[in-house]
XYZ file of N, CA and C in Angstrom:
621
model
N 0.839 -1.187 0.000
C 0.000 0.000 0.000
C 0.873 1.235 0.000
N 0.438 2.278 -0.686
C 1.211 3.507 -0.796
C 1.388 4.149 0.554
N 2.585 4.785 0.803
C 2.785 5.453 2.081
C 1.847 6.634 2.267
N 1.198 7.111 1.179
C 0.263 8.220 1.298
C -1.172 7.731 1.482
N -1.377 6.420 1.627
C -2.717 5.869 1.799
C -3.358 6.428 3.061
N -4.667 6.607 2.995
C -5.408 7.114 4.145
C -5.379 6.077 5.260
N -4.980 6.460 6.467
C -4.891 5.465 7.550
C -6.257 4.898 7.924
N -6.268 3.645 8.316
C -7.443 3.066 8.958
C -7.553 3.666 10.358
N -8.734 4.108 10.718
C -8.950 4.675 12.053
C -9.348 3.535 12.993
N -8.560 3.340 14.026
C -8.793 2.254 14.980
C -9.185 2.860 16.322
N -10.395 2.552 16.772
C -10.907 3.071 18.032
C -10.549 2.107 19.165
N -9.991 2.679 20.234
C -9.568 1.884 21.391
C -10.385 2.343 22.598
N -11.477 1.641 22.901
C -12.312 2.041 24.044
C -11.631 1.735 25.369
N -12.237 2.241 26.425
C -11.778 1.919 27.766
C -12.346 0.585 28.222
N -12.514 0.432 29.524
C -12.972 -0.845 30.094
C -14.496 -0.887 30.108
N -15.100 -0.775 28.957
C -16.561 -0.725 28.872
C -17.056 -1.717 27.835
N -18.347 -2.004 27.911
C -19.013 -2.742 26.855
C -19.324 -1.775 25.709
N -19.924 -2.302 24.661
C -20.382 -1.439 23.579
C -21.414 -0.457 24.117
N -21.221 0.837 23.843
C -22.153 1.881 24.275
C -22.582 2.647 23.035
N -23.852 2.530 22.679
C -24.333 3.066 21.400
C -24.208 4.581 21.318
N -24.349 5.281 22.454
C -24.321 6.748 22.397
C -22.993 7.339 22.856
N -21.951 6.525 22.895
C -20.608 7.034 23.209
C -20.037 7.708 21.967
N -19.262 8.773 22.145
C -18.746 9.509 20.979
C -17.867 8.644 20.091
N -17.139 7.676 20.669
C -16.331 6.798 19.823
C -17.217 5.964 18.899
N -18.314 5.442 19.438
C -19.233 4.639 18.640
C -19.853 5.478 17.528
N -20.325 6.673 17.870
C -20.970 7.545 16.902
C -19.994 7.978 15.813
N -18.766 8.298 16.204
C -17.777 8.739 15.225
C -17.363 7.585 14.323
N -17.197 6.401 14.879
C -16.843 5.246 14.050
C -17.920 4.991 13.002
N -19.168 5.076 13.411
C -20.260 4.862 12.458
C -20.265 5.934 11.381
N -20.049 7.180 11.775
C -20.078 8.274 10.802
C -18.931 8.169 9.808
N -17.747 7.839 10.282
C -16.612 7.695 9.377
C -16.819 6.523 8.422
N -17.358 5.420 8.944
C -17.607 4.257 8.088
C -18.638 4.575 7.016
N -19.675 5.324 7.383
C -20.694 5.704 6.408
C -20.124 6.615 5.323
N -19.076 7.367 5.673
C -18.422 8.249 4.709
C -17.394 7.509 3.859
N -17.254 6.204 4.066
C -16.345 5.401 3.263
C -14.964 5.227 3.842
N -14.789 5.639 5.082
C -13.485 5.520 5.720
C -13.293 4.109 6.263
N -12.080 3.589 6.187
C -11.761 2.305 6.809
C -11.673 2.507 8.317
N -12.474 1.739 9.054
C -12.604 1.910 10.499
C -12.599 0.536 11.161
N -11.935 0.430 12.301
C -12.003 -0.748 13.145
C -12.167 -0.288 14.588
N -12.851 -1.088 15.376
C -12.986 -0.821 16.808
C -12.518 -2.049 17.573
N -11.652 -1.848 18.539
C -11.211 -2.954 19.384
C -12.422 -3.443 20.172
N -12.780 -4.714 20.050
C -13.986 -5.211 20.731
C -13.757 -5.355 22.226
N -14.844 -5.398 23.007
C -14.680 -5.640 24.444
C -13.920 -6.945 24.683
N -13.016 -6.905 25.624
C -12.192 -8.081 25.905
C -13.021 -9.166 26.559
N -12.660 -10.399 26.276
C -13.285 -11.540 26.935
C -12.397 -11.977 28.103
N -13.017 -12.604 29.071
C -12.243 -13.082 30.209
C -11.990 -11.973 31.210
N -10.765 -11.882 31.691
C -10.406 -10.915 32.729
C -10.217 -9.538 32.113
N -11.312 -8.796 32.012
C -11.268 -7.497 31.334
C -10.361 -6.506 32.038
N -10.184 -6.651 33.341
C -9.324 -5.727 34.070
C -7.848 -6.032 33.856
N -7.531 -7.162 33.262
C -6.132 -7.502 33.048
C -5.524 -6.694 31.913
N -4.448 -5.996 32.190
C -3.790 -5.204 31.146
C -3.360 -6.071 29.978
N -2.771 -7.234 30.244
C -2.280 -8.073 29.148
C -3.413 -8.463 28.205
N -4.597 -8.690 28.735
C -5.753 -9.016 27.903
C -6.086 -7.842 26.992
N -6.062 -6.635 27.542
C -6.399 -5.452 26.758
C -5.347 -5.177 25.677
N -4.078 -5.310 26.027
C -3.008 -5.087 25.046
C -3.077 -6.125 23.935
N -3.298 -7.379 24.306
C -3.412 -8.436 23.297
C -4.609 -8.206 22.378
N -5.691 -7.691 22.937
C -6.884 -7.408 22.149
C -6.608 -6.318 21.121
N -5.893 -5.276 21.527
C -5.507 -4.221 20.588
C -4.562 -4.777 19.526
N -3.582 -5.550 19.945
C -2.628 -6.121 18.986
C -3.341 -7.014 17.977
N -4.321 -7.785 18.437
C -5.056 -8.677 17.532
C -5.904 -7.894 16.540
N -6.405 -6.752 16.956
C -7.194 -5.907 16.052
C -6.309 -5.301 14.972
N -5.089 -4.928 15.332
C -4.175 -4.283 14.379
C -3.498 -5.285 13.444
N -3.299 -6.514 13.897
C -2.477 -7.478 13.158
C -2.920 -7.691 11.709
N -4.211 -7.841 11.421
C -4.584 -8.132 10.034
C -4.656 -6.908 9.125
N -4.477 -5.726 9.681
C -4.632 -4.512 8.883
C -3.398 -4.267 8.029
N -3.610 -3.857 6.811
C -2.522 -3.474 5.921
C -2.456 -1.954 5.835
N -1.245 -1.432 5.797
C -1.096 0.004 5.664
C -1.151 0.728 6.993
N -1.130 2.054 6.948
C -1.051 2.849 8.172
C -2.356 2.848 8.951
N -2.226 3.159 10.240
C -3.390 3.270 11.111
C -3.290 4.556 11.915
N -4.436 5.002 12.382
C -4.506 6.139 13.294
C -5.359 5.704 14.476
N -4.818 5.813 15.677
C -5.487 5.324 16.885
C -6.305 6.434 17.536
N -7.508 6.083 17.963
C -8.375 7.022 18.686
C -8.785 6.335 19.982
N -8.107 6.693 21.061
C -8.285 6.001 22.340
C -8.966 6.911 23.349
N -9.727 6.292 24.243
C -10.407 7.039 25.300
C -10.241 6.307 26.620
N -10.065 7.080 27.689
C -10.053 6.563 29.056
C -8.982 5.478 29.227
N -9.342 4.331 29.769
C -8.348 3.271 29.951
C -7.769 2.803 28.625
N -8.480 3.049 27.517
C -7.922 2.733 26.204
C -6.645 3.496 25.912
N -6.504 4.686 26.505
C -5.259 5.451 26.360
C -4.113 4.702 27.044
N -4.366 4.219 28.250
C -3.313 3.524 28.981
C -2.980 2.202 28.291
N -3.998 1.532 27.759
C -3.740 0.340 26.947
C -2.830 0.680 25.779
N -3.101 1.787 25.118
C -2.328 2.189 23.935
C -0.868 2.433 24.270
N -0.596 3.127 25.375
C 0.805 3.433 25.681
C 1.551 2.172 26.137
N 0.854 1.264 26.821
C 1.498 -0.017 27.137
C 1.755 -0.806 25.852
N 0.775 -0.839 24.951
C 0.948 -1.532 23.670
C 2.155 -0.971 22.917
N 2.307 0.353 22.912
C 3.389 0.994 22.165
C 4.764 0.595 22.685
N 4.840 0.196 23.952
C 6.107 -0.251 24.501
C 6.435 -1.697 24.182
N 5.469 -2.435 23.638
C 5.665 -3.863 23.374
C 5.589 -4.218 21.892
N 4.906 -3.406 21.101
C 4.618 -3.752 19.710
C 4.967 -2.592 18.797
N 4.992 -2.880 17.507
C 5.213 -1.848 16.502
C 4.208 -2.033 15.384
N 3.768 -0.911 14.832
C 2.896 -0.897 13.665
C 3.091 0.450 12.990
N 2.547 0.600 11.801
C 2.659 1.863 11.067
C 1.587 2.812 11.591
N 1.841 3.370 12.769
C 0.897 4.281 13.408
C 1.253 5.702 12.993
N 0.318 6.359 12.313
C 0.556 7.726 11.848
C 0.236 8.771 12.907
N -0.500 8.374 13.931
C -0.828 9.305 14.996
C -1.820 8.679 15.955
N -1.979 9.317 17.120
C -2.915 8.815 18.125
C -3.590 9.989 18.819
N -4.902 9.929 18.865
C -5.698 10.855 19.665
C -5.991 10.161 20.985
N -5.497 10.738 22.072
C -5.575 10.118 23.402
C -6.472 10.987 24.270
N -7.726 10.586 24.413
C -8.728 11.433 25.049
C -8.943 11.056 26.512
N -8.842 12.035 27.357
C -9.064 11.955 28.807
C -8.491 10.683 29.442
N -7.163 10.559 29.423
C -6.559 9.400 30.103
C -6.806 9.473 31.604
N -7.139 8.352 32.232
C -7.306 8.347 33.690
C -5.948 8.298 34.379
N -5.928 8.773 35.600
C -4.711 8.703 36.412
C -4.801 7.459 37.283
N -4.239 6.368 36.774
C -4.327 5.094 37.489
C -3.357 5.015 38.665
N -2.524 6.020 38.846
C -1.567 5.996 39.946
C -2.039 6.800 41.152
N -3.245 7.344 41.059
C -3.877 8.083 42.152
C -5.225 7.431 42.430
N -5.645 7.318 43.688
C -6.941 6.678 43.972
C -8.083 7.293 43.170
N -8.899 6.436 42.582
C -10.039 6.851 41.783
C -11.278 6.939 42.669
N -12.356 7.546 42.169
C -13.583 7.616 42.974
C -14.120 6.230 43.328
N -15.000 6.199 44.301
C -15.629 4.941 44.713
C -16.287 4.270 43.510
N -16.180 2.955 43.466
C -16.769 2.199 42.372
C -15.789 1.839 41.279
N -14.612 2.456 41.304
C -13.558 2.155 40.331
C -12.492 1.272 40.978
N -11.663 0.621 40.170
C -10.599 -0.214 40.749
C -9.674 0.593 41.654
N -9.191 -0.048 42.692
C -8.263 0.602 43.605
C -6.860 0.597 43.005
N -5.960 1.443 43.529
C -4.575 1.401 43.046
C -3.958 0.010 43.175
N -4.270 -0.712 44.261
C -3.710 -2.054 44.432
C -4.234 -3.002 43.355
N -5.522 -2.908 43.033
C -6.097 -3.763 41.988
C -5.474 -3.457 40.625
N -5.303 -2.187 40.333
C -4.714 -1.801 39.055
C -3.263 -2.271 38.964
N -2.526 -2.163 40.068
C -1.143 -2.639 40.071
C -1.098 -4.154 39.898
N -1.982 -4.855 40.593
C -2.004 -6.316 40.495
C -2.319 -6.790 39.082
N -3.079 -5.990 38.338
C -3.462 -6.360 36.977
C -2.538 -5.755 35.924
N -1.438 -5.129 36.359
C -0.398 -4.717 35.429
C -0.482 -3.312 34.881
N -1.469 -2.528 35.288
C -1.650 -1.201 34.693
C -0.588 -0.201 35.149
N -0.143 -0.335 36.357
C 0.841 0.606 36.880
C 2.142 -0.124 37.188
N 3.262 0.596 37.096
C 3.355 2.013 36.746
C 2.977 2.275 35.284
N 2.374 3.426 35.057
C 2.009 3.825 33.696
C 3.284 4.224 32.951
N 3.489 3.726 31.732
C 4.707 4.069 30.981
C 4.862 5.580 30.794
N 6.093 6.034 30.915
C 6.399 7.454 30.713
C 7.304 7.672 29.501
N 7.579 6.637 28.722
C 8.463 6.780 27.560
C 7.780 7.600 26.465
N 8.593 8.330 25.704
C 8.065 9.073 24.564
C 7.471 8.107 23.544
N 6.271 8.399 23.099
C 5.618 7.527 22.127
C 6.312 7.619 20.772
N 6.364 6.519 20.028
C 7.083 6.512 18.744
C 6.235 7.005 17.580
N 5.195 7.774 17.864
C 4.345 8.335 16.820
C 3.749 9.642 17.352
N 3.317 10.535 16.450
C 2.703 11.788 16.904
C 1.432 11.505 17.701
N 1.174 12.340 18.695
C -0.012 12.112 19.517
C -0.526 13.420 20.096
N -1.823 13.435 20.327
C -2.506 14.541 20.990
C -3.199 13.993 22.223
N -3.005 14.629 23.363
C -3.732 14.284 24.574
C -4.811 15.339 24.787
N -6.071 14.908 24.743
C -7.202 15.798 24.975
C -7.587 15.693 26.444
N -7.446 16.804 27.176
C -7.581 16.782 28.634
C -8.757 17.631 29.090
N -9.435 17.132 30.107
C -10.569 17.828 30.707
C -10.128 18.564 31.968
N -10.755 19.718 32.208
C -10.428 20.490 33.405
C -11.108 19.947 34.648
N -12.115 19.086 34.470
C -12.850 18.583 35.643
C -13.101 17.081 35.547
N -12.130 16.367 35.022
C -12.264 14.914 34.892
C -12.143 14.273 36.270
N -13.167 13.544 36.723
C -13.061 12.915 38.048
C -12.037 11.798 38.105
N -11.543 11.362 36.943
C -10.581 10.258 36.904
C -9.149 10.712 36.640
N -8.938 12.020 36.504
C -7.577 12.475 36.252
C -7.452 13.976 36.415
N -6.711 14.425 37.419
C -6.512 15.858 37.632
C -5.739 16.464 36.464
N -6.063 17.699 36.070
C -5.422 18.296 34.887
C -3.907 18.282 34.935
N -3.324 18.572 36.099
C -1.865 18.626 36.176
C -1.243 17.239 36.008
N -1.934 16.217 36.462
C -1.423 14.852 36.291
C -1.502 14.429 34.819
N -2.607 14.752 34.170
C -2.752 14.411 32.754
C -1.747 15.204 31.917
N -1.526 16.463 32.257
C -0.530 17.258 31.538
C 0.861 16.642 31.693
N 1.155 16.102 32.875
C 2.435 15.443 33.082
C 2.596 14.215 32.208
N 1.517 13.441 32.049
C 1.566 12.282 31.161
C 1.830 12.733 29.728
N 1.137 13.781 29.296
C 1.326 14.283 27.935
C 2.774 14.686 27.696
N 3.370 15.364 28.656
C 4.782 15.760 28.503
C 5.673 14.532 28.385
N 5.440 13.541 29.227
C 6.277 12.335 29.200
C 6.153 11.600 27.877
N 4.945 11.551 27.327
C 4.708 10.826 26.082
C 5.112 11.615 24.846
N 5.499 12.892 25.027
C 5.829 13.732 23.879
C 4.604 14.155 23.096
N 3.462 14.208 23.775
C 2.193 14.533 23.124
C 1.884 16.019 23.234
N 1.201 16.546 22.241
C 0.618 17.871 22.372
C -0.583 17.785 23.283
N -0.724 18.758 24.158
C -1.846 18.810 25.088
C -2.925 19.732 24.524
N -4.128 19.212 24.400
C -5.287 19.994 23.969
C -6.212 20.120 25.168
N -6.370 21.335 25.677
C -7.188 21.564 26.861
C -8.633 21.799 26.430
N -9.524 20.933 26.886
C -10.917 20.959 26.437
C -11.825 21.791 27.307
N -11.356 22.200 28.474
C -12.249 22.843 29.423
C -12.994 21.793 30.224
N -14.141 22.171 30.771
C -14.892 21.290 31.669
C -15.796 20.354 30.866
N -15.268 19.169 30.567
C -16.032 18.174 29.797
C -16.142 16.854 30.565
N -15.890 16.885 31.883
C -15.962 15.665 32.670
C -15.008 14.616 32.137
N -15.481 13.385 32.057
C -14.648 12.305 31.528
C -14.914 12.075 30.037
N -15.586 13.009 29.406
C -15.856 12.962 27.962
C -16.570 11.655 27.596
N -17.628 11.372 28.341
C -18.413 10.155 28.116
C -19.891 10.510 28.201
N -20.792 9.577 27.909
C -22.215 9.922 27.961
C -22.669 10.501 29.305
N -22.090 10.040 30.391
C -22.461 10.582 31.700
C -22.110 12.060 31.820
N -21.155 12.515 31.006
C -20.753 13.918 30.999
C -21.383 14.692 29.846
N -22.262 14.039 29.088
C -22.940 14.712 27.987
C -22.353 14.452 26.619
N -21.435 13.519 26.487
C -20.792 13.168 25.211
C -20.980 11.678 24.985
N -21.880 11.208 24.137
C -22.526 11.848 23.012
C -21.533 12.268 21.940
N -22.117 13.023 21.052
C -21.320 13.577 19.970
C -20.176 14.423 20.528
N -18.998 14.269 19.927
C -17.841 15.113 20.233
C -17.196 15.452 18.896
N -17.679 16.515 18.283
C -17.278 16.808 16.904
C -15.832 17.253 16.788
N -15.248 17.764 17.864
C -13.848 18.175 17.797
C -12.935 17.000 17.458
N -13.351 15.791 17.788
C -12.513 14.621 17.518
C -12.132 14.544 16.042
N -13.065 14.837 15.157
C -12.762 14.757 13.724
C -11.697 15.768 13.331
N -11.756 16.966 13.906
C -10.740 17.962 13.592
C -9.370 17.544 14.128
N -9.355 16.946 15.301
C -8.084 16.494 15.859
C -7.504 15.348 15.030
N -8.365 14.484 14.517
C -7.901 13.425 13.619
C -7.284 14.040 12.360
N -7.947 15.046 11.800
C -7.395 15.706 10.606
C -6.060 16.370 10.919
N -5.937 16.932 12.117
C -4.670 17.547 12.521
C -3.551 16.518 12.530
N -3.826 15.357 13.099
C -2.821 14.296 13.124
C -2.482 13.833 11.721
N -3.475 13.711 10.875
C -3.241 13.229 9.511
C -2.444 14.222 8.681
N -2.601 15.509 8.967
C -1.875 16.516 8.207
C -0.465 16.734 8.726
N -0.108 15.966 9.774
C 1.243 16.031 10.338
C 1.570 17.426 10.830
N 0.551 18.090 11.411
C 0.765 19.433 11.940
C 0.653 19.433 13.453
N 1.036 18.331 14.061
C 0.832 18.180 15.505
C 1.756 19.060 16.341
N 2.625 19.831 15.715
C 3.474 20.732 16.488
C 2.933 22.149 16.505
N 1.830 22.396 15.790
C 1.264 23.741 15.731
C 0.380 23.980 16.947
N 0.253 25.256 17.388
C -0.598 25.537 18.544
C -2.041 25.171 18.266
N -2.738 24.710 19.304
C -4.144 24.367 19.180
C -4.796 24.611 20.518
N -5.922 25.297 20.496
C -6.661 25.555 21.727
C -8.110 25.185 21.501
N -8.816 24.948 22.584
C -10.221 24.622 22.487
C -10.997 25.469 23.486
N -12.264 25.696 23.214
C -13.104 26.440 24.119
C -13.517 25.535 25.274
N -14.125 26.089 26.345
C -14.520 25.247 27.472
C -15.502 24.148 27.114
N -16.173 24.209 25.987
C -17.085 23.147 25.599
C -16.370 22.012 24.901
N -15.085 22.183 24.648
C -14.338 21.148 23.935
C -14.411 21.313 22.441
N -15.002 22.413 21.956
C -15.075 22.645 20.514
C -14.086 23.727 20.127
N -13.674 23.730 18.867
C -12.766 24.744 18.387
C -13.441 26.099 18.366
N -12.721 27.192 18.741
C -13.327 28.516 18.662
C -13.486 28.936 17.203
């Protein structure tokens, strides 16, 4: 395949089942309807909390694809992606990493504890520079990751930080649903302009 071929967009969800009104689901459907090559990493079978299961699931989704890919990860899918990047290689043209959780700080009630996350391999979270361009989309009021902690991850990964304002965890519980800025960020990665300044309004949309 030509090196200028349009990348397949691969969606990497967090630790969730299929959610019809999640922005990743809606965007994948819209891109596919527009004729774009799209894949979504399916929910893991077995021990879903196990990092190795999640990384293997991503690797299995990428293995049969020919040509370049562009990763669109959300929540724990971001942490899966950075662990995958330390173990595997593929022709990744870029990665949109939306609202990564801070697995090294206690999460709210109902989420895995730091000890559980460590036992399942998630921590320590890799701090190596990613071998592909990346954008970290960060929320100012994410209950799963304080802005300064997420900004620190972005710096470690060599990612551009896109500050979205108060968008919660960027999931249906926070009102997303549609997140149209994602398409613009994907285009930014594809145009290889990830070093240019980019800002977002408090709604997470471009001004």
